[in-house]
Every structure is written in C-alpha cells, then in structure tokens.
Coordinates of C-alpha atoms and ligand atoms in Angstrom, one line a residue:
Chain A
X1 CA 132.3 106.4 117.2
X2 CA 129.7 103.7 116.4
X3 CA 126.6 105.3 117.7
X4 CA 125.8 109.0 118.5
X5 CA 122.5 109.8 120.2
X6 CA 121.6 113.4 120.5
X7 CA 118.9 114.9 122.6
X8 CA 116.5 112.0 122.3
X9 CA 113.0 112.3 123.7
X10 CA 109.9 110.1 123.5
X11 CA 106.5 111.0 124.9
X12 CA 103.6 108.5 125.1
X13 CA 100.3 110.4 124.8
X14 CA 99.4 113.7 123.3
X15 CA 102.0 116.1 124.6
X16 CA 101.1 119.6 125.9
X17 CA 104.5 120.8 124.7
X18 CA 105.8 121.4 128.2
X19 CA 106.1 117.7 129.3
X20 CA 109.9 117.5 129.0
X21 CA 110.4 120.5 131.4
X22 CA 107.7 119.4 133.8
X23 CA 109.0 115.9 134.4
X24 CA 112.3 114.3 135.3
X25 CA 114.4 113.5 138.3
X26 CA 113.8 116.8 140.1
X27 CA 110.1 116.5 139.7
X28 CA 110.3 112.8 140.7
X29 CA 107.9 111.8 138.0
X30 CA 107.8 110.9 134.3
X31 CA 104.1 111.8 134.0
X32 CA 103.3 115.3 132.9
X33 CA 101.2 117.1 135.5
X34 CA 99.5 119.1 132.8
X35 CA 98.6 116.5 130.1
X36 CA 99.2 113.2 131.8
X37 CA 101.5 112.1 129.0
X38 CA 104.3 109.6 129.9
X39 CA 107.8 110.9 129.2
X40 CA 109.7 107.7 128.5
X41 CA 112.8 109.4 127.2
X42 CA 113.8 112.9 128.2
X43 CA 116.6 114.6 126.2
X44 CA 119.1 111.8 126.4
X45 CA 122.5 112.2 124.7
X46 CA 125.0 109.5 124.6
X47 CA 127.7 108.0 122.4
X48 CA 129.1 104.5 122.0
X49 CA 132.4 103.3 120.6
X50 CA 132.8 100.2 118.4
X51 CA 133.4 97.2 120.6
X52 CA 132.3 99.1 123.7
X53 CA 129.9 97.4 126.1
X54 CA 127.3 99.7 127.7
X55 CA 125.1 98.8 130.6
X56 CA 121.8 100.5 131.3
X57 CA 120.4 100.3 134.9
X58 CA 117.4 101.9 136.4
X59 CA 114.1 101.1 138.1
X60 CA 111.2 99.6 136.2
X61 CA 109.6 102.2 134.0
X62 CA 112.6 104.4 133.8
X63 CA 112.8 104.1 130.0
X64 CA 115.5 101.4 129.4
X65 CA 113.5 99.4 126.9
X66 CA 112.3 102.5 125.2
X67 CA 115.9 103.5 124.5
X68 CA 116.8 100.2 123.0
X69 CA 113.6 100.2 120.9
X70 CA 114.4 103.7 119.6
X71 CA 117.9 102.6 118.6
X72 CA 116.4 99.6 116.9
X73 CA 113.7 101.7 115.2
X74 CA 110.9 99.7 116.8
X75 CA 109.8 103.2 118.0
X76 CA 109.9 106.7 116.6
X77 CA 111.1 109.5 118.9
X78 CA 109.4 112.9 119.3
X79 CA 112.7 114.6 119.2
X80 CA 116.3 113.9 118.8
X81 CA 118.7 112.3 116.4
X82 CA 120.7 109.1 116.2
X83 CA 123.7 108.7 113.9
X84 CA 125.3 105.4 113.1
X85 CA 128.8 105.0 111.8
X86 CA 128.9 104.9 108.0
X87 CA 125.1 105.4 107.7
X88 CA 125.0 108.3 105.2
X89 CA 122.8 109.7 102.4
X90 CA 123.9 109.3 98.8
X91 CA 126.2 112.4 99.1
X92 CA 128.1 110.9 102.0
X93 CA 126.5 113.1 104.6
X94 CA 125.7 111.4 107.9
X95 CA 122.0 110.5 108.0
X96 CA 119.8 110.7 111.1
X97 CA 118.3 107.2 111.2
X98 CA 114.9 108.7 111.9
X99 CA 115.0 110.7 108.7
X100 CA 115.9 107.7 106.6
X101 CA 113.3 105.6 104.7
X102 CA 112.3 102.1 105.9
X103 CA 114.3 100.5 103.1
X104 CA 117.4 102.6 104.0
X105 CA 117.0 101.5 107.6
X106 CA 116.6 97.9 106.7
X107 CA 120.3 97.4 106.3
X108 CA 120.7 98.7 109.9
X109 CA 118.1 96.3 111.3
X110 CA 119.0 93.3 109.1
X111 CA 122.8 93.6 109.1
X112 CA 124.3 96.2 111.4
X113 CA 122.3 95.8 114.6
X114 CA 120.5 92.9 116.3
X115 CA 118.0 93.0 119.2
X116 CA 117.6 90.3 121.8
X117 CA 114.3 90.7 123.7
X118 CA 113.7 89.6 127.3
X119 CA 111.0 87.3 126.1
X120 CA 112.1 85.0 123.3
X121 CA 108.4 85.1 122.1
X122 CA 109.2 88.7 120.9
X123 CA 112.3 87.7 119.0
X124 CA 111.4 84.3 117.6
X125 CA 108.6 83.1 115.3
X126 CA 107.1 80.0 116.9
X127 CA 105.7 78.8 113.6
X128 CA 109.2 78.4 112.2
X129 CA 111.8 75.8 113.3
X130 CA 114.8 76.9 115.3
X131 CA 116.9 76.7 112.2
X132 CA 114.2 78.6 110.2
X133 CA 114.3 81.4 112.7
X134 CA 118.1 81.8 112.3
X135 CA 117.8 81.3 108.5
X136 CA 115.3 84.2 108.3
X137 CA 117.9 86.7 109.4
X138 CA 120.6 85.3 107.2
X139 CA 118.2 85.4 104.2
X140 CA 117.1 88.8 105.2
X141 CA 120.7 90.0 104.9
X142 CA 120.7 88.9 101.3
X143 CA 122.1 85.3 101.2
X144 CA 120.4 83.1 98.5
X145 CA 122.4 79.9 98.6
X146 CA 120.7 77.1 100.5
X147 CA 124.0 75.4 101.4
X148 CA 125.5 78.6 102.8
X149 CA 122.3 79.4 104.9
X150 CA 122.1 75.8 106.2
X151 CA 125.8 75.6 107.1
X152 CA 125.7 78.9 108.9
X153 CA 122.6 78.0 110.8
X154 CA 124.2 74.8 112.1
X155 CA 127.5 76.5 112.8
X156 CA 125.7 79.2 114.9
X157 CA 123.7 76.6 116.8
X158 CA 126.9 74.8 117.7
X159 CA 128.5 78.0 118.8
X160 CA 125.6 78.7 121.1
X161 CA 125.9 75.2 122.5
X162 CA 122.5 74.1 121.1
X163 CA 122.0 70.5 119.9
X164 CA 122.5 70.8 116.1
X165 CA 120.6 67.5 115.6
X166 CA 117.5 69.5 116.6
X167 CA 117.9 72.2 114.0
X168 CA 114.5 71.4 112.4
X169 CA 112.6 71.3 115.7
X170 CA 110.3 74.1 116.8
X171 CA 111.2 76.7 119.5
X172 CA 108.4 75.4 121.8
X173 CA 110.3 72.1 122.2
X174 CA 113.4 73.8 123.6
X175 CA 113.9 75.0 127.2
X176 CA 113.7 78.7 128.1
X177 CA 117.4 79.0 128.2
X178 CA 117.8 77.3 124.9
X179 CA 115.1 79.5 123.3
X180 CA 117.1 82.5 124.4
X181 CA 120.2 80.9 122.8
X182 CA 118.2 80.5 119.6
X183 CA 117.4 84.1 119.7
X184 CA 121.0 85.0 120.2
X185 CA 122.1 82.7 117.4
X186 CA 119.6 84.4 115.1
X187 CA 120.8 87.9 116.3
X188 CA 124.5 87.0 115.6
X189 CA 123.8 85.4 112.2
X190 CA 124.3 88.6 110.3
X191 CA 127.6 89.4 112.2
X192 CA 126.2 92.6 113.6
X193 CA 128.4 95.4 114.8
X194 CA 125.9 96.3 117.6
X195 CA 124.0 94.0 119.8
X196 CA 121.0 95.3 121.8
X197 CA 120.0 93.1 124.8
X198 CA 116.9 93.8 126.9
X199 CA 117.3 91.9 130.1
X200 CA 118.3 88.7 128.2
X201 CA 118.6 86.5 131.3
X202 CA 115.7 87.7 133.4
X203 CA 113.4 84.8 134.2
X204 CA 115.9 82.1 133.7
X205 CA 117.3 79.9 136.5
X206 CA 120.4 81.4 138.1
X207 CA 122.8 78.7 136.9
X208 CA 121.4 79.0 133.4
X209 CA 121.8 82.8 133.6
X210 CA 125.4 82.6 134.6
X211 CA 126.3 80.2 131.8
X212 CA 124.5 82.4 129.2
X213 CA 126.2 85.6 130.4
X214 CA 129.6 83.9 130.2
X215 CA 128.8 82.8 126.7
X216 CA 127.6 86.3 125.7
X217 CA 130.9 87.8 127.1
X218 CA 133.0 85.2 125.2
X219 CA 131.2 85.8 121.9
X220 CA 131.5 89.5 122.3
X221 CA 135.3 89.2 122.8
X222 CA 135.6 86.8 119.9
X223 CA 133.3 88.6 117.4
X224 CA 134.1 92.1 118.6
X225 CA 130.6 93.6 118.4
X226 CA 129.6 96.5 120.6
X227 CA 126.8 95.8 123.0
X228 CA 124.1 97.7 125.0
X229 CA 122.7 95.6 127.7
X230 CA 119.7 96.5 129.9
X231 CA 119.7 94.8 133.3
X232 CA 118.4 95.6 136.8
X233 CA 121.0 93.2 138.1
X234 CA 124.2 95.2 139.0
X235 CA 126.1 91.9 139.1
X236 CA 125.4 91.4 135.4
X237 CA 126.4 95.0 134.7
X238 CA 129.6 94.5 136.7
X239 CA 130.4 91.3 134.9
X240 CA 129.8 92.4 131.4
X241 CA 130.1 96.1 130.8
X242 CA 132.8 98.8 130.3
X243 CA 130.5 101.8 130.8
X244 CA 127.2 102.3 132.6
X245 CA 124.4 104.7 132.4
X246 CA 121.9 105.1 135.1
X247 CA 118.3 106.1 134.2
X248 CA 115.4 107.5 136.1
X249 CA 112.0 108.9 134.9
X250 CA 113.3 108.9 131.3
X251 CA 116.4 110.9 132.2
X252 CA 120.1 110.0 132.2
X253 CA 121.1 110.4 135.9
X254 CA 124.7 109.3 135.7
X255 CA 127.1 108.0 133.1
X256 CA 130.7 106.7 133.5
X257 CA 133.1 103.8 133.6
X258 CA 131.3 100.8 135.2
X259 CA 134.0 100.5 137.9
X260 CA 133.6 104.1 138.9
X261 CA 129.8 104.0 138.9
X262 CA 129.7 100.9 141.1
X263 CA 132.6 101.9 143.5
X264 CA 132.2 105.7 143.7
X265 CA 128.8 106.9 142.5
X266 CA 128.4 110.6 142.3
X267 CA 124.6 111.1 142.2
X268 CA 122.5 110.4 145.3
X269 CA 120.1 108.2 143.2
X270 CA 123.0 106.1 142.0
X271 CA 124.4 105.8 145.5
X272 CA 121.0 104.6 146.7
X273 CA 120.8 102.1 143.9
X274 CA 124.3 100.7 144.4
X275 CA 124.0 100.4 148.2
X276 CA 120.5 98.8 148.1
X277 CA 121.3 96.2 145.5
X278 CA 124.9 95.2 146.0
Chain B
X1 CA 70.3 94.0 85.4
X2 CA 70.0 95.6 82.0
X3 CA 70.4 92.8 79.5
X4 CA 70.8 95.2 76.6
X5 CA 74.1 96.6 77.9
X6 CA 77.1 95.3 75.9
X7 CA 79.1 92.8 77.9
X8 CA 76.7 92.8 80.9
X9 CA 78.4 95.5 83.0
X10 CA 77.7 99.2 82.6
X11 CA 80.3 101.5 81.2
X12 CA 81.2 103.1 84.6
X13 CA 81.9 99.7 86.1
X14 CA 84.0 98.6 83.2
X15 CA 85.9 101.9 83.3
X16 CA 86.7 101.5 86.9
X17 CA 88.1 98.0 86.3
X18 CA 90.1 99.2 83.3
X19 CA 91.6 101.9 85.5
X20 CA 92.5 99.3 88.1
X21 CA 94.0 97.2 85.3
X22 CA 96.2 100.2 84.2
X23 CA 97.5 100.6 87.7
X24 CA 98.2 96.9 87.9
X25 CA 100.1 96.9 84.6
X26 CA 102.1 99.9 85.8
X27 CA 103.2 98.1 89.0
X28 CA 103.8 94.5 87.8
X29 CA 103.0 91.9 90.4
X30 CA 101.3 94.4 92.8
X31 CA 97.8 93.5 93.9
X32 CA 95.4 96.4 93.4
X33 CA 92.0 96.5 95.2
X34 CA 88.9 97.0 93.2
X35 CA 85.1 97.1 93.8
X36 CA 84.3 93.5 92.8
X37 CA 80.6 93.3 91.7
X38 CA 78.0 90.6 91.8
X39 CA 78.2 88.4 88.8
X40 CA 75.5 85.8 87.7
X41 CA 77.9 83.1 88.8
X42 CA 78.8 82.4 92.4
X43 CA 81.9 84.0 93.9
X44 CA 84.7 81.6 93.9
X45 CA 83.7 80.5 90.4
X46 CA 85.8 82.9 88.4
X47 CA 84.0 86.2 89.0
X48 CA 87.3 88.1 89.2
X49 CA 88.5 86.8 85.9
X50 CA 85.0 87.3 84.4
X51 CA 84.9 91.0 85.4
X52 CA 88.3 91.6 83.8
X53 CA 87.2 89.8 80.6
X54 CA 83.9 91.7 80.3
X55 CA 85.6 95.1 81.0
X56 CA 88.0 94.5 78.1
X57 CA 85.7 93.0 75.6
X58 CA 85.3 94.6 72.2
X59 CA 82.9 93.5 69.5
X60 CA 85.8 92.2 67.4
X61 CA 87.2 90.0 70.1
X62 CA 87.2 86.2 70.0
X63 CA 86.9 84.5 73.4
X64 CA 88.3 81.2 74.7
X65 CA 87.6 79.9 78.2
X66 CA 89.4 76.9 79.7
X67 CA 89.1 75.1 83.1
X68 CA 92.2 73.1 83.9
X69 CA 93.2 73.2 80.2
X70 CA 89.8 72.0 79.0
X71 CA 87.4 74.0 76.8
X72 CA 84.6 71.5 77.2
X73 CA 84.2 71.3 81.0
X74 CA 80.9 72.5 82.4
X75 CA 82.4 75.6 84.1
X76 CA 84.3 76.7 81.0
X77 CA 81.2 76.2 78.8
X78 CA 79.0 78.1 81.2
X79 CA 81.3 81.1 81.4
X80 CA 82.0 81.1 77.7
X81 CA 78.3 80.9 76.8
X82 CA 77.6 83.7 79.2
X83 CA 80.2 86.0 77.8
X84 CA 79.1 85.3 74.2
X85 CA 75.4 85.8 75.1
X86 CA 75.9 89.2 76.7
X87 CA 78.3 90.5 74.1
X88 CA 77.8 88.5 70.9
X89 CA 81.5 88.1 70.4
X90 CA 82.9 85.0 68.6
X91 CA 83.8 82.0 70.7
X92 CA 86.6 79.6 69.9
X93 CA 88.5 76.6 71.3
X94 CA 91.6 77.7 69.3
X95 CA 94.4 79.2 71.4
X96 CA 95.8 80.9 68.3
X97 CA 92.6 82.4 67.2
X98 CA 91.5 83.8 70.6
X99 CA 92.2 87.4 71.5
X100 CA 91.2 86.9 75.1
X101 CA 91.6 83.7 77.0
X102 CA 90.1 83.3 80.4
X103 CA 91.6 80.4 82.4
X104 CA 91.5 78.5 85.6
X105 CA 94.6 76.5 86.6
X106 CA 96.5 76.4 83.3
X107 CA 98.4 78.3 80.6
X108 CA 97.6 76.9 77.1
X109 CA 100.4 74.8 75.5
X110 CA 100.5 76.8 72.3
X111 CA 102.8 79.8 72.7
X112 CA 100.8 82.9 73.1
X113 CA 101.5 85.9 70.9
X114 CA 101.7 89.7 71.2
X115 CA 98.3 91.2 71.4
X116 CA 96.7 88.3 73.2
X117 CA 95.4 88.6 76.7
X118 CA 95.4 85.7 79.2
X119 CA 93.0 86.3 82.2
X120 CA 93.6 84.1 85.2
X121 CA 90.8 83.3 87.7
X122 CA 92.4 83.7 91.2
X123 CA 91.1 82.2 94.4
X124 CA 93.8 83.6 96.8
X125 CA 95.6 86.7 95.5
X126 CA 97.8 87.3 98.6
X127 CA 101.0 85.4 98.6
X128 CA 101.9 86.3 102.1
X129 CA 98.8 85.0 104.0
X130 CA 100.5 81.7 104.8
X131 CA 103.3 83.5 106.7
X132 CA 101.7 86.7 107.8
X133 CA 98.0 87.0 108.6
X134 CA 98.1 90.8 109.4
X135 CA 97.1 92.7 106.3
X136 CA 98.9 95.9 107.4
X137 CA 102.2 94.0 107.9
X138 CA 101.6 92.3 104.5
X139 CA 101.5 95.7 102.9
X140 CA 104.7 96.8 104.6
X141 CA 106.4 93.6 103.6
X142 CA 105.4 94.1 100.0
X143 CA 106.6 97.7 100.1
X144 CA 110.0 96.7 101.5
X145 CA 110.2 93.7 99.1
X146 CA 110.7 91.8 102.4
X147 CA 109.9 88.1 101.6
X148 CA 112.3 86.4 104.0
X149 CA 109.4 84.6 105.7
X150 CA 108.5 83.0 102.3
X151 CA 112.1 82.1 102.0
X152 CA 112.1 80.4 105.4
X153 CA 109.3 78.1 104.2
X154 CA 111.4 77.2 101.2
X155 CA 114.4 76.7 103.5
X156 CA 112.4 74.4 105.9
X157 CA 111.0 72.4 103.0
X158 CA 114.4 72.0 101.5
X159 CA 115.8 70.9 104.9
X160 CA 113.2 68.4 105.6
X161 CA 112.0 67.2 102.2
X162 CA 114.8 68.1 99.9
X163 CA 112.7 70.6 97.9
X164 CA 109.7 72.9 98.2
X165 CA 106.5 71.0 98.8
X166 CA 104.4 73.6 96.9
X167 CA 102.9 71.9 93.9
X168 CA 100.7 74.7 92.6
X169 CA 100.4 78.5 93.4
X170 CA 104.2 78.6 93.5
X171 CA 105.4 82.1 94.5
X172 CA 107.0 84.1 91.8
X173 CA 109.1 87.3 91.9
X174 CA 108.1 89.9 89.3
X175 CA 110.7 92.4 87.9
X176 CA 112.9 91.8 91.0
X177 CA 110.4 93.4 93.4
X178 CA 106.9 92.1 94.1
X179 CA 106.4 88.5 94.9
X180 CA 102.9 87.3 93.8
X181 CA 100.6 84.3 93.8
X182 CA 100.4 83.0 90.2
X183 CA 97.0 81.3 90.9
X184 CA 96.8 77.5 91.1
X185 CA 98.7 76.7 87.9
X186 CA 101.1 73.7 88.1
X187 CA 104.9 74.3 88.5
X188 CA 105.1 73.3 84.8
X189 CA 103.5 76.6 83.8
X190 CA 105.6 78.8 86.1
X191 CA 108.6 79.3 83.8
X192 CA 106.1 80.1 81.0
X193 CA 105.1 83.2 82.8
X194 CA 108.5 84.7 82.2
X195 CA 109.0 87.1 79.3
X196 CA 105.5 86.3 77.9
X197 CA 104.6 88.2 74.7
X198 CA 100.9 88.1 75.9
X199 CA 99.5 90.4 78.6
X200 CA 98.7 88.4 81.8
X201 CA 95.9 89.6 84.0
X202 CA 94.8 88.2 87.3
X203 CA 91.4 88.7 88.9
X204 CA 90.2 87.6 92.4
X205 CA 86.5 88.4 92.7
X206 CA 85.9 87.3 96.3
X207 CA 89.1 88.9 97.6
X208 CA 88.6 92.0 95.4
X209 CA 92.1 92.1 93.9
X210 CA 93.5 92.6 90.5
X211 CA 97.1 92.3 89.4
X212 CA 99.1 92.0 86.2
X213 CA 102.2 90.9 84.4
X214 CA 102.7 93.1 81.3
X215 CA 104.3 91.6 78.2
X216 CA 108.0 90.7 78.3
X217 CA 108.3 91.0 82.1
X218 CA 110.9 89.1 84.1
X219 CA 109.1 86.5 86.3
X220 CA 111.1 84.0 88.4
X221 CA 110.1 81.4 90.9
X222 CA 111.4 82.0 94.4
X223 CA 114.3 79.6 94.6
X224 CA 117.7 79.2 96.2
X225 CA 120.6 79.9 93.8
X226 CA 122.1 76.5 94.4
X227 CA 118.9 74.5 94.0
X228 CA 117.1 73.9 90.7
X229 CA 113.5 74.7 90.1
X230 CA 111.9 71.4 89.4
X231 CA 108.7 71.2 87.3
X232 CA 106.4 68.2 86.9
X233 CA 107.9 65.6 84.6
X234 CA 106.1 62.7 83.0
X235 CA 109.2 60.6 82.3
X236 CA 108.5 58.3 79.4
X237 CA 104.7 59.1 79.4
X238 CA 102.9 60.4 76.5
X239 CA 99.3 61.5 75.7
X240 CA 97.1 58.5 75.0
X241 CA 95.3 60.3 72.3
X242 CA 97.8 62.4 70.3
X243 CA 101.1 61.0 71.5
X244 CA 102.5 64.3 72.7
X245 CA 105.3 63.8 75.3
X246 CA 106.3 67.4 75.8
X247 CA 103.2 68.8 77.4
X248 CA 101.5 68.8 80.8
X249 CA 99.6 65.5 81.2
X250 CA 96.6 64.6 83.3
X251 CA 96.6 61.2 84.8
X252 CA 93.4 59.1 84.5
X253 CA 93.2 56.0 86.6
X254 CA 91.5 53.0 85.0
X255 CA 91.5 50.1 87.4
X256 CA 95.1 49.4 88.3
X257 CA 96.6 51.2 85.3
X258 CA 97.0 54.9 84.6
X259 CA 96.3 56.6 81.3
X260 CA 97.7 60.0 80.4
X261 CA 96.2 62.7 78.3
X262 CA 97.1 66.3 77.4
X263 CA 95.6 68.6 80.0
X264 CA 95.2 71.1 77.2
X265 CA 92.4 69.5 75.1
X266 CA 92.6 72.0 72.3
X267 CA 96.4 71.4 71.9
X268 CA 95.6 67.7 71.8
X269 CA 93.0 68.2 69.1
X270 CA 95.3 70.4 67.1
X271 CA 98.0 67.7 67.1
X272 CA 95.5 65.1 65.9
X273 CA 94.3 67.5 63.2
X274 CA 97.9 67.9 62.0
X275 CA 98.2 64.2 61.9
X276 CA 95.1 64.1 59.7
X277 CA 93.0 62.3 62.3
X278 CA 90.0 64.5 62.8
X279 CA 87.8 61.7 64.1
X280 CA 89.5 61.8 67.6
X281 CA 87.0 62.1 70.4
X282 CA 87.4 65.6 71.7
X283 CA 85.9 65.0 75.2
X284 CA 88.7 63.3 77.1
X285 CA 88.5 63.8 80.9
Ligands
ADP301 N1 103.7 101.6 124.1 C1 103.6 102.4 125.2 N2 102.5 103.2 125.4 C2 102.4 103.9 126.5 N3 103.3 104.0 127.5 C3 104.4 103.2 127.3 C4 104.6 102.4 126.2 N4 105.8 101.7 126.3 C5 106.3 102.2 127.5 N5 105.5 103.1 128.1 C6 105.8 103.8 129.3 O1 107.0 104.5 129.2 C7 107.8 104.4 130.4 C8 109.1 103.7 130.1 O2 108.9 102.3 129.8 P1 110.1 101.3 129.5 O3 111.0 101.9 128.5 O4 109.5 100.0 129.1 O5 110.8 101.2 130.9 P2 111.8 100.1 131.4 O6 112.2 99.2 130.3 O7 112.9 100.9 132.0 O8 111.0 99.4 132.5 C9 106.9 103.6 131.4 O9 106.2 104.5 132.2 C10 105.9 102.9 130.5 O10 104.7 102.6 131.2
MG302 MG1 112.0 97.1 130.1
ZN303 ZN1 97.2 64.8 73.5

C-alpha cells in the first residue's frame, strides 16, 4: 500500500458541527443548510497501491482538487488521516501526515510526491528560467553539485521532448503545452513515487493533449510511479487509469476498476455521468 | 533628548536592544525584530549599527568606526565623534586597540581577537527579498531552512555567466541552518566571517532588524560543492602606499592609469609604521 486515506473531511467555513451529516449525495448539496459552510470533502476513505493509476471524475465543485491538495498538504483537513508508505515517526510507527511537522513533511513534498497543477502558473515560477524551475526541485531534494543538477535538468527536458537549447529561457517564452511539459519535468526531477495531476491537459489543443497524455503514460510505465489524475474527460480516464473513483458533493459515489466503472456502472449518478459524456 | 544620559539612549532602550542581541546570539543568523529608535543621524546612515554600539558601550570601551575600511571618511568621523561626545569613551583608529568596531562595508584586515565586537551597519537585512517578497513566506522558508530559491539564482548565474554575479552581500549559511545577508561587504571578507574569535553583530535601523554571529561560528557562502567560491583577486597589484599585496585594494583612477591602495587605511598606516615611515600621508581616498 502506497497511500491510505481514512475518513477524510474538509469543510470551508465555520462548521456548525452537523455539516457532514446534513450534506452529501442524498441531500444533493455540499452546502450545509444550517451554517452555509461548504463541505468539500465528506468522510472519504481510499487506498492506493504503488504503481497504481487512479482517476478521479466528477462534476465541477465535487471536491477533486481539494482531495489532491489534501494529499499534497497544500490544505489541512478538518478530520481524517493519511498514511504514506514508509512515513513513520522515530519509533517506526506509521505517522499521519497531518500530525507531522512541516520539516517532516518536506521529504514527502520534495521527494516522494509531486503535484502538477492545471494551470502551469501554479506550478512554475515565471521569474526563473525553465531550467531553474526544474533545478529548484532537484536542489530542494538535497543535491548540491552544479554538474549533477545541470545534467539532470537537461536530461529531463530531453525526456519531455522540450528543446534543451532553450534551457535558460523563461517559461513565458514557451507554448502552453511546453509550459505543462516543464511542469512535468520539474515534478519528475525528484523521481517521485506518487504523481498528482489536476486536469493537466485542460485548456490545451486536442492534438497537444493527446501527445502529452501518451507521454505521461509512457513515463509512468518507464519510471513506475503511482498516479492520481483528476479529469472530467472520461476518455482520459479510460486511456490512463487502472481504477476510478467518482465524486459528487464531496462524497465518494463509486469506486472500482476503470473498465467496470465505464462499462457497468452501479450507481445511478455514475450511470448518468457515463451515458452523458461517452 | 537628555544629553546627560550616558551613551545617548536611556537605560530601558539599551536594555531592550541588549535583550534582542541576546536572542540574536542564541539563534545565530536569525534576524530578530527590534524597536528601532530615532537617532541624530538619518536612517540609512548606520542607525542600526549605532544603536547596537550605544547599547553595549561601557566607560572603559575604546571605539573605532570605519566606512569602507576608512577611519577618516566623513561618515566614519561623524559617527565616531558622536559616540565619543555622548559617552566620553576613548576613540581610536587602531583595530587592535579597539574593543568595539562599528563598520560599513568592510572587515578590518588585522585579525580580530576574542573579546572584540564588530558591529555591521546593514541596509537590507532580509536575504530572501530578491526571491520572495511575501514576508510570511520568508519566515516559513527560514524556519524550514528552505533556501532552494536562492540556490536557483546561483544555478542560473552559473549556467549563464559561469559563476554567481553577486559581488557584495553574498548570502552565507550560518551553523548549517539560517542563511543571512552579511551586509555589503566584498566577497573577499566572506570567508573571514567563518570561525571568527570576535563577536559579530548586525544592525538594520530602517528595517528594524538585529542579527548576530557569535564567536567561533561556522559561516559558509552558499555555493555548489563542485564550484569554488571566488573572492576578488588583485593579481600582481599592490598598495601604492605601503606595498601590501595580500589585502583588499581600492582602485583609484588617475587619467588612463589605475592606482591601488589598501581599502583598510589603518592597516596601511600600521604597515608603514612598521617600515619606519611615519610620514606617510594618512588620507588616501
Ligand atoms: N479555498 C476555498 N475556500 C472556500 N471554498 C472552497 C475553497 N476551495 C474550494 N472550495 C469549494 O469547495 C468545493 C470543492 O472544490 P474543488 O475541490 O475545487 O472542486 P473540483 O476540483 O472538483 O472542481 C467547491 O464548492 C468550492 O467552491
Ligand atoms: Mg478542480
Ligand atoms: Zn597600503
């Protein structure tokens, strides 16, 4: 098991204490009728194996980005625990990542996991060169040799099919698809075991999307990292993932092998989703 | 202002600064906020250093003030005269004789000794401002010892120019944790911060920050393991007055030629004195 998520909840706003019970699929809302708080994540449990590829689908506002941000510690939950394989306290007891200190978590963020945001502006620093952005993560993981950093930057750019001659140029001078590739090169620079992708191809031209998705799939096979990818495009989910979870109003509606979810959905909401999009 | 108070500031103000200094010494390289007071010199003219000096001054102290290595420059003279007039302590040009040395932009050439205090005037105390304008994020980065953004600047300069382009205010890492701005001293002085027997104190009046490097502290410039830290060299050049070739030299242009002189004027004088030439003109540029 690489990742174990237990009973995770996240409420935006000052909770009345009843929000989790008063919202969800049955109530057809994620807004608490008592206190108006937004329940972005409602008691979600989930586990992920190493090298497994998990897809998250669901309508806008269903909590997909929130889940990735919680895993990446960009956000703090109101409830719940996340365990990561090998992440233990000094007695060797598995440590809930939300109970760990910032410095204990830095190894998770700098080495073990990487996040790729939908908008490259979230994931890249536009005041640094393309190479500088990739170097930042390599240096953050502890590397202090210039030659090692430089060679790894160039190797990764080549692997992402970016022009290595432009390594010292700024992200603004690259196309949208290329900026996303820079973000991926940066994310992969620490050889993470878990890659989190939040709608990585949304907003790109269709032909650019297809190529980028093929490359991500190829890299995943080659490097063997596990992946959680958020997409509202069931084609992407079908193409890339082993297992799929369907979300609505912060709740996990259905979870299973991607083939089964797409061909034989059990929940009415999933049936609607699959029939309307495919 | 009460002119009869010893060393200009009242005891409460001095006590507060000394408390800040204790905290700074306890956390080497960490910038500690303090309530910077108005001084009879304009902010940006060494008020941070001046407040530290005044708060530490005892009747038996002997004060030296230099500006870019020079005891005789107008700013140095004004500050030294002021300190002497409000405290009555002895003034000196001699690095060896001084107990407290207030400085802008240089560390004296003569090795400092245990018991001596070097007070730096600091214009910009926050080393992270160039890469992170948000002060909350700066604090978090210091707490996590996360300086990868500074390293990226070093990486980019090395990629494009072969080396860091920083000529002064070169970032240094203190005791393997905090990275700090050493004030605008030349790179030549950076290795001289390491393992110093003297107490090094840093004061930024306008920015209201104090920080410190206690004696015998590890101080290292931020640099890649496979790249050397290069300081200014004056290959083949020597001081036009005393002949020294192992010191930091100032270049003085005269028409088409350049003359070089010790930036540390007192060091220059002391070499001349040793050579028996006491007639040397002490006021080189
Ligand atoms: N920082 C925030 N403050 C308040 N509400 C938020 C915040 N982030 C997300 N939300 C709300 O939480 C819900 C889930 O958001 P999000 O996880 O972004 O959904 P998705 O990625 O599925 O579109 C939405 O209703 C959204 O408006
Ligand atoms: Mg989203
Ligand atoms: Zn000289």
